[in-house]
PDB file of C-alpha atoms in Angstrom:
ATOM      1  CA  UNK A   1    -180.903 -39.911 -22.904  1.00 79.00           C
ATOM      2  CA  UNK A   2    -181.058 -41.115 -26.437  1.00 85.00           C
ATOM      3  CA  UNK A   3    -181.516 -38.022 -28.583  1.00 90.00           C
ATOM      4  CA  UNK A   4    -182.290 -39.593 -31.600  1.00 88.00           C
ATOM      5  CA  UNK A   5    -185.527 -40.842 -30.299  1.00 88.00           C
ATOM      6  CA  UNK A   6    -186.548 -37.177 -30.144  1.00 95.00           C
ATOM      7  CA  UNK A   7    -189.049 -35.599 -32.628  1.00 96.00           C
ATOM      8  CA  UNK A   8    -187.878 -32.658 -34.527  1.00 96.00           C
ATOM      9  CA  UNK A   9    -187.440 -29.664 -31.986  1.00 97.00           C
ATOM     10  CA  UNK A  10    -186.422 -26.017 -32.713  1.00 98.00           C
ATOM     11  CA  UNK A  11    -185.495 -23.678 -29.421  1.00 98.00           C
ATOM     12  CA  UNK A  12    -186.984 -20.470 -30.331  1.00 98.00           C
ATOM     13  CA  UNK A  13    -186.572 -16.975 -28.941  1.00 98.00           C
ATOM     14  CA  UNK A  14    -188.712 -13.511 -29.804  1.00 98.00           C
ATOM     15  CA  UNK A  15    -187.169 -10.170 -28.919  1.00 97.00           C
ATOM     16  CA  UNK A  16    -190.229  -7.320 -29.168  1.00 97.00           C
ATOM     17  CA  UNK A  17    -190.371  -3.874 -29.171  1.00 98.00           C
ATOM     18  CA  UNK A  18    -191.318  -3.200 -25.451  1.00 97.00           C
ATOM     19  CA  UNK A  19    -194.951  -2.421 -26.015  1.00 96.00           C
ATOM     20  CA  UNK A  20    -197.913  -4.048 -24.623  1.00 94.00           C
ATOM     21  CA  UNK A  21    -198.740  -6.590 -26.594  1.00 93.00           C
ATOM     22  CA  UNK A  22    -195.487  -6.797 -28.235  1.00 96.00           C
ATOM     23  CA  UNK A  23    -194.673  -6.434 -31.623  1.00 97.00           C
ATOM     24  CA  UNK A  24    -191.970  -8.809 -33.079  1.00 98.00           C
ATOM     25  CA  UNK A  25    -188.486  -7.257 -33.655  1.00 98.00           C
ATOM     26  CA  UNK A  26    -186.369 -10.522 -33.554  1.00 98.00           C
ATOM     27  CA  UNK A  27    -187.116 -14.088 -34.067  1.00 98.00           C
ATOM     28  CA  UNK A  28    -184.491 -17.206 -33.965  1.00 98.00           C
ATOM     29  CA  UNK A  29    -185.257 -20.708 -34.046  1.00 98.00           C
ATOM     30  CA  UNK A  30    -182.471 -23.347 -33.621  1.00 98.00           C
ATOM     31  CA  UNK A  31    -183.043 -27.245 -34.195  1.00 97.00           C
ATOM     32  CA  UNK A  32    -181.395 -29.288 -31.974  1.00 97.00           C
ATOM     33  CA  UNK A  33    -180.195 -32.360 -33.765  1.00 94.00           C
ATOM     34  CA  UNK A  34    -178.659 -35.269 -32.207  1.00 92.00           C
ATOM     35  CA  UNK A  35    -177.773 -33.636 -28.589  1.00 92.00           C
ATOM     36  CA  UNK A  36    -176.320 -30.906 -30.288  1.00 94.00           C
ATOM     37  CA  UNK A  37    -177.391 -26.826 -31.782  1.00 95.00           C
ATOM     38  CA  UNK A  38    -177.177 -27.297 -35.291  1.00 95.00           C
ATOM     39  CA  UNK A  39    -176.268 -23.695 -36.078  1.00 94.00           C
ATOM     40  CA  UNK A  40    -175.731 -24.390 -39.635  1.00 94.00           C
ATOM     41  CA  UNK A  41    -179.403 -24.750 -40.399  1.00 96.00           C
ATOM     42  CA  UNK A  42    -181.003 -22.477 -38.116  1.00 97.00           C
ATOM     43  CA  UNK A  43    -183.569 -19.584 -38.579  1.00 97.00           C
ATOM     44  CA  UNK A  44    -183.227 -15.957 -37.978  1.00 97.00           C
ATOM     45  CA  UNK A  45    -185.339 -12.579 -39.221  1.00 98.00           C
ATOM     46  CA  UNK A  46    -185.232  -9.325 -37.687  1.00 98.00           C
ATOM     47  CA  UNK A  47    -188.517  -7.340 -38.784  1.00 98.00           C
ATOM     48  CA  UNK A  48    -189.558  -3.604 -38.944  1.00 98.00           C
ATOM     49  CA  UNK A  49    -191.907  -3.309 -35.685  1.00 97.00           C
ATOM     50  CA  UNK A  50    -195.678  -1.721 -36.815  1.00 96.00           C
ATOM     51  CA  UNK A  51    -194.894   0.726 -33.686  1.00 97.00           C
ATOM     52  CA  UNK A  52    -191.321   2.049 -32.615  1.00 97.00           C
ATOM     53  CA  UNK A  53    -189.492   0.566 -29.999  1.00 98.00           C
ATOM     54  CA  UNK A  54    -189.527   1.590 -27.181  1.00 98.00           C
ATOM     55  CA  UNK A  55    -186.349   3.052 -25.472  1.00 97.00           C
ATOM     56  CA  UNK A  56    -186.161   0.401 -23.061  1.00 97.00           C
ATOM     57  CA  UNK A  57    -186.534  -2.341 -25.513  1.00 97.00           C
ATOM     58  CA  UNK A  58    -183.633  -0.836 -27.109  1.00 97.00           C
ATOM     59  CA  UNK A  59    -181.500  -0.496 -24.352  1.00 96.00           C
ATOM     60  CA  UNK A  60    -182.114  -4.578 -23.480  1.00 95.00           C
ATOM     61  CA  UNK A  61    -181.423  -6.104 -26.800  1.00 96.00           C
ATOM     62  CA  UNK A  62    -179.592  -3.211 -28.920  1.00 96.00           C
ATOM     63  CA  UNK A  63    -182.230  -3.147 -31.882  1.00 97.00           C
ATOM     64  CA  UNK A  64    -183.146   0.192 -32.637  1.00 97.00           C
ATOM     65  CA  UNK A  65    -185.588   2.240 -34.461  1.00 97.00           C
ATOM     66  CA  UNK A  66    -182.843   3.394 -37.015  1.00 97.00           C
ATOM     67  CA  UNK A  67    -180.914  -0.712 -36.679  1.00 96.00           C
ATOM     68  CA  UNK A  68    -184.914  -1.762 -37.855  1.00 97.00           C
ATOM     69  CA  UNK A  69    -185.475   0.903 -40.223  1.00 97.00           C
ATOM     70  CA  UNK A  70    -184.816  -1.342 -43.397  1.00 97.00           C
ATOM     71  CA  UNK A  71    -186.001  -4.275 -42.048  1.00 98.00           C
ATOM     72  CA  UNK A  72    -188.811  -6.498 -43.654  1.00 98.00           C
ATOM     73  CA  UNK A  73    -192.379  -6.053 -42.290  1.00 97.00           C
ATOM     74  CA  UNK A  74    -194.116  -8.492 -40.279  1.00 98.00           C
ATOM     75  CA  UNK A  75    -196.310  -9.526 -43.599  1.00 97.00           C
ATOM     76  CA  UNK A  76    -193.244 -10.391 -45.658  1.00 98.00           C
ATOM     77  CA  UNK A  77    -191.098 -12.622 -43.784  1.00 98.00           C
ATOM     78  CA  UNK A  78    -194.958 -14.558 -41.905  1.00 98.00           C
ATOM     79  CA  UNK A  79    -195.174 -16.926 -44.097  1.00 97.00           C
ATOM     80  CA  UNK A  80    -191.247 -18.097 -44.264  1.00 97.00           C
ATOM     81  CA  UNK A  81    -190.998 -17.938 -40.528  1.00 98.00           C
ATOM     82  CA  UNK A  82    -193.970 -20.530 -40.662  1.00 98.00           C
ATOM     83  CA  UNK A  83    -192.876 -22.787 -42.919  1.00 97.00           C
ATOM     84  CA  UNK A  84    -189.682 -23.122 -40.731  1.00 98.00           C
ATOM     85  CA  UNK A  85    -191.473 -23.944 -38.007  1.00 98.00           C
ATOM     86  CA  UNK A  86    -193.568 -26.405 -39.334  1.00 96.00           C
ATOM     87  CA  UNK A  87    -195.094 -28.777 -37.067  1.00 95.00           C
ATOM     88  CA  UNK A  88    -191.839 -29.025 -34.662  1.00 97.00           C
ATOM     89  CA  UNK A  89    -191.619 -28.898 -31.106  1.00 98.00           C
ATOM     90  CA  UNK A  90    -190.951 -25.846 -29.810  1.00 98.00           C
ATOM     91  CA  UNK A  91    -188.180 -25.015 -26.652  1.00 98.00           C
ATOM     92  CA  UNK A  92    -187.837 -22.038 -24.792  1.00 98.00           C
ATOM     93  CA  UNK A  93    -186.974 -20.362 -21.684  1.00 97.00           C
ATOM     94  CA  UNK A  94    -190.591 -19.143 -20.049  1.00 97.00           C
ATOM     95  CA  UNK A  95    -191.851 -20.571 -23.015  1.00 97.00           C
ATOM     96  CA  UNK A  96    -195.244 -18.839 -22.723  1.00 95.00           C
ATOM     97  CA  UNK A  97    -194.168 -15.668 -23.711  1.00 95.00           C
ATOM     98  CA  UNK A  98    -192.658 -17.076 -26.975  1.00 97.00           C
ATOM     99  CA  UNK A  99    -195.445 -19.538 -27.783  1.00 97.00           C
ATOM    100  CA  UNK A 100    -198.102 -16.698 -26.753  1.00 96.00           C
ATOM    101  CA  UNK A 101    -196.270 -13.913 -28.788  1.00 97.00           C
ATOM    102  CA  UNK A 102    -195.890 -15.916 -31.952  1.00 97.00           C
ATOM    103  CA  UNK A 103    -199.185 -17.342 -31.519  1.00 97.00           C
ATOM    104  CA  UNK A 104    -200.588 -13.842 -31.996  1.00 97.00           C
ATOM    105  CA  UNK A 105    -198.186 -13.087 -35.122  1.00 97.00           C
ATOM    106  CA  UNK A 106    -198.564 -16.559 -36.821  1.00 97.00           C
ATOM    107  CA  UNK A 107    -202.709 -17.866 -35.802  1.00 96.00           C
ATOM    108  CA  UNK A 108    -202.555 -20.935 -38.587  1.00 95.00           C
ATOM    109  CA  UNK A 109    -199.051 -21.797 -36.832  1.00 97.00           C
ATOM    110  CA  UNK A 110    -199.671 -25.109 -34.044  1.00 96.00           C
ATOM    111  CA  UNK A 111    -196.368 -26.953 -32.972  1.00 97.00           C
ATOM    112  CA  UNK A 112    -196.370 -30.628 -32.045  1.00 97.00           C
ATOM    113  CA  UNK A 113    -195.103 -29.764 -28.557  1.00 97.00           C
ATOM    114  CA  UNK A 114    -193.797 -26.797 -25.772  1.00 98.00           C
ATOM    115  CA  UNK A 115    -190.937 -27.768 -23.811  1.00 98.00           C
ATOM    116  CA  UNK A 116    -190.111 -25.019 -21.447  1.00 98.00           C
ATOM    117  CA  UNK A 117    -186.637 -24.954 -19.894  1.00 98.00           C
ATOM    118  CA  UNK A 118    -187.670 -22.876 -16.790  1.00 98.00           C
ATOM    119  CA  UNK A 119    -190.534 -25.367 -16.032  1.00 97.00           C
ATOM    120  CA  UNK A 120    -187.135 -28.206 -16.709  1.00 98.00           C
ATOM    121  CA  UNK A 121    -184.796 -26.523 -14.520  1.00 98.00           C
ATOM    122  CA  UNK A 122    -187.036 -26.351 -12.097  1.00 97.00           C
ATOM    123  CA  UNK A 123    -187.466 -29.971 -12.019  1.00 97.00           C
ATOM    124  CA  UNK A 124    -183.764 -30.893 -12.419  1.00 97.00           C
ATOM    125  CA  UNK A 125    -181.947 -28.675 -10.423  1.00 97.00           C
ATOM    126  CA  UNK A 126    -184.665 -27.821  -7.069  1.00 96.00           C
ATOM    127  CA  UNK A 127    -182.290 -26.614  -4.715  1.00 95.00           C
ATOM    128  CA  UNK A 128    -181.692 -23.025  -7.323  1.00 96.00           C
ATOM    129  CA  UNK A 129    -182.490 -19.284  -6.167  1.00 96.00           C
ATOM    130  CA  UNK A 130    -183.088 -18.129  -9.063  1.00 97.00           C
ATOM    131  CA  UNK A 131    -184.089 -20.142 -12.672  1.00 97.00           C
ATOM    132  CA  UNK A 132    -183.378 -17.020 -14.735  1.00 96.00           C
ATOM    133  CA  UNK A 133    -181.742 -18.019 -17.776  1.00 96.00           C
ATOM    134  CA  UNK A 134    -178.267 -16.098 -16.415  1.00 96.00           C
ATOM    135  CA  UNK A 135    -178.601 -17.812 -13.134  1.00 97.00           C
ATOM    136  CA  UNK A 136    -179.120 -21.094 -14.668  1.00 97.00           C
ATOM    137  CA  UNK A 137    -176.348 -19.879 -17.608  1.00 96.00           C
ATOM    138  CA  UNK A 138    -174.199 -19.278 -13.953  1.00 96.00           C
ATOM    139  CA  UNK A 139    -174.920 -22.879 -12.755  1.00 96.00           C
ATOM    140  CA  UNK A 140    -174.478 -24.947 -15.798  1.00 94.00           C
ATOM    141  CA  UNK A 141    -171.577 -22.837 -17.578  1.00 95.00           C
ATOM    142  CA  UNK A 142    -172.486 -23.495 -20.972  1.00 94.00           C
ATOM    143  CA  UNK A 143    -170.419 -23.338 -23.695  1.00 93.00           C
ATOM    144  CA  UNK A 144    -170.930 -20.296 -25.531  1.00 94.00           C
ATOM    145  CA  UNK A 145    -168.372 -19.489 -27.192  1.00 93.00           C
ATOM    146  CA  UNK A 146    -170.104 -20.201 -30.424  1.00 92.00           C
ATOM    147  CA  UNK A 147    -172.940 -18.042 -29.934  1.00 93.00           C
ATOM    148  CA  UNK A 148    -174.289 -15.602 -31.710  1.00 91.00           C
ATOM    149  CA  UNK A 149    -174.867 -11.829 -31.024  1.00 89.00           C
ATOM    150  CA  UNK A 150    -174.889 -11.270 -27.495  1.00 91.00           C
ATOM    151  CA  UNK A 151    -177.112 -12.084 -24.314  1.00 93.00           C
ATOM    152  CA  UNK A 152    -181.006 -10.607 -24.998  1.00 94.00           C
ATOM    153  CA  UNK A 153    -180.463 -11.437 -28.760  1.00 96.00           C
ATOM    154  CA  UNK A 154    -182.956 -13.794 -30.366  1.00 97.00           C
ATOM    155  CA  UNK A 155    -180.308 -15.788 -31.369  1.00 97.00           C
ATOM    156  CA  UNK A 156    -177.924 -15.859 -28.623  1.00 97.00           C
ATOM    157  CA  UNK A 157    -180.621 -16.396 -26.072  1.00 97.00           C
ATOM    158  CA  UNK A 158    -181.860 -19.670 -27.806  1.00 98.00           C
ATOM    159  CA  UNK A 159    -178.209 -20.704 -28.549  1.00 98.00           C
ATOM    160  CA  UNK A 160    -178.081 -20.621 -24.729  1.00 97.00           C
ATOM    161  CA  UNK A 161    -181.312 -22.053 -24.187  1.00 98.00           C
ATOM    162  CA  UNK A 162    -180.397 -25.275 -26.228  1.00 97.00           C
ATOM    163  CA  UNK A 163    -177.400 -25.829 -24.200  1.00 97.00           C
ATOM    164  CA  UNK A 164    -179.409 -25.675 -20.665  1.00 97.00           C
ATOM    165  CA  UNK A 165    -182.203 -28.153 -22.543  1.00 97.00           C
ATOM    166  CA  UNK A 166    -179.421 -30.431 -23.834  1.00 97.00           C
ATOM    167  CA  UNK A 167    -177.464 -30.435 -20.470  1.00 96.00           C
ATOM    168  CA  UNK A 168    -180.810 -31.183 -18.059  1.00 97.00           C
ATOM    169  CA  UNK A 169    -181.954 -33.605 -21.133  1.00 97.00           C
ATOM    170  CA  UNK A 170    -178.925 -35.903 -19.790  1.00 95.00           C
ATOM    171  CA  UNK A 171    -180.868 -36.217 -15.888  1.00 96.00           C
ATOM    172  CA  UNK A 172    -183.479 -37.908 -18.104  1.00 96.00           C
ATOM    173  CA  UNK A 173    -183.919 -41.874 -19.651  1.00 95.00           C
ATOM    174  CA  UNK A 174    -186.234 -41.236 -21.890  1.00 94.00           C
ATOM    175  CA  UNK A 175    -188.257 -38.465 -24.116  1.00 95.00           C
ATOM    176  CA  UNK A 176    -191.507 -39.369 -22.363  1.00 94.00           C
ATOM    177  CA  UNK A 177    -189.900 -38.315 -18.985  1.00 95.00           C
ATOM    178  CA  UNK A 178    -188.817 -35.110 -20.251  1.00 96.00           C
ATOM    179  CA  UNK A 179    -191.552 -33.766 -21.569  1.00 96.00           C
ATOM    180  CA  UNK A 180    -193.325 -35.278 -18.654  1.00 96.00           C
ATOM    181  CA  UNK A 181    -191.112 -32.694 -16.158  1.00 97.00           C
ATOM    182  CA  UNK A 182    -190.647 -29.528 -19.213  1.00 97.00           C
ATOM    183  CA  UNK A 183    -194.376 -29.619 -20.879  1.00 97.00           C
ATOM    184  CA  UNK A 184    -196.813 -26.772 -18.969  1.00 95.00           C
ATOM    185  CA  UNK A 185    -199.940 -28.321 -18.250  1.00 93.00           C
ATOM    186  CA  UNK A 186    -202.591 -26.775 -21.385  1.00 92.00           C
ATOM    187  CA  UNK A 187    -199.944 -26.514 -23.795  1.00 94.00           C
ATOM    188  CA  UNK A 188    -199.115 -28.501 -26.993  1.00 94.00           C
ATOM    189  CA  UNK A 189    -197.630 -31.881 -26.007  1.00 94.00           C
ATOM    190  CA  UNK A 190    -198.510 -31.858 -22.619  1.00 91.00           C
ATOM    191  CA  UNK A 191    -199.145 -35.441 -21.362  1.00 81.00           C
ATOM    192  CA  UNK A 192    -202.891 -36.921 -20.844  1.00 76.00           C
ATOM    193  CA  UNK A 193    -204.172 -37.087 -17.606  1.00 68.00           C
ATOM    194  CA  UNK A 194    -204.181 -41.003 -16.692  1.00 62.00           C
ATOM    195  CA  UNK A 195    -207.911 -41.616 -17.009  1.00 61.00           C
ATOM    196  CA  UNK A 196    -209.592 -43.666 -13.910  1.00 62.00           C
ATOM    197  CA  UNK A 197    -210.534 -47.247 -15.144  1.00 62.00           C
ATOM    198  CA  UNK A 198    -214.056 -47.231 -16.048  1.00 63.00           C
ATOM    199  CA  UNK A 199    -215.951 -49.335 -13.526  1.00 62.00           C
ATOM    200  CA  UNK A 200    -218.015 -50.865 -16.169  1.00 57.00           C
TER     201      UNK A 200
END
């Protein structure tokens, strides 16, 4: 695989605050650059939920209700988060929670492409139980060592995401062929259906 063919690409992660639809707690966004997590330029805001969170949301990622307390609201840190994003790809693991949930929070925001590393693993590794990101964390044994926070933080879990993506990206020529296997069908980026050849 020749990363530097690849268009600009940021592997996001949202943590919420356990209600139904979620409100945003945690957001992270990590280019990859040249086969590797550039750490040194990534993006990360925690923000004061509209509603509390919910003691199970706590309990998964550690951000509480007093952690949040004087943390900017949604409204202030919108328009940065956007402009970081851009008009990158976008990565994730079950990537239509994160594309739907920022979707909802950012509605002027469309990235170039969705690459989804569950839809990837999937592809690259069929034989798996499980294609959580810990199992596939267990399979491919990462390293971690410089990531942030800990597992079911914005940041950690996209840390780990963009060593999965870069690690399956190597089963893979070309950038065409990856997004061919990682791109949900109806999201951003998602190949064209090979038309038939008109008959006349």
């Amino acid at each position: 695989m020749n990363f530097s063919s690849w268009p600009p690409l940021l592997v996001v992660d949202v943590e919420g605050n356990g209600t139904n639809p979620p409100d945003l707690v945690e957001v992270a966004a990590l280019p990859v650059r040249d086969g590797q997590p550039d750490t040194s330029t990534a993006g990360a805001w925690l923000t004061k939920p509209l509603r509390p969170v919910t003691p199970f949301a706590a309990r998964v990622h550690g951000l509480t209700n007093q952690r949040l307390e004087s943390a900017p609201g949604w409204e202030e840190i919108a328009d940065q988060v956007h402009t970081f994003l851009g008009l990158s790809w976008i990565c994730a693991h079950n990537v239509h929670v994160d594309y739907r949930v920022l979707s909802a929070h950012l509605p002027q925001w469309q990235p170039a492409g969705v690459l989804d590393t569950l839809r990837l693993a999937k592809a690259t590794y069929p034989d798996l139980q499980k294609y959580s990101l810990d199992a596939l964390i267990e399979h491919g044994r990462p390293d971690l060592s410089a990531a942030p926070a800990q597992r079911h933080r914005a940041t950690f879990d996209a840390y780990a995401t963009a060593q999965l993506l870069i690690a399956m990206a190597a089963h893979y020529d070309t950038w065409d062929q990856l997004v061919a296997a990682a791109v949900p069908p109806g999201l951003p980026g998602a190949p064209e259906p090979e038309k038939d050849p008109m008959l006349w």
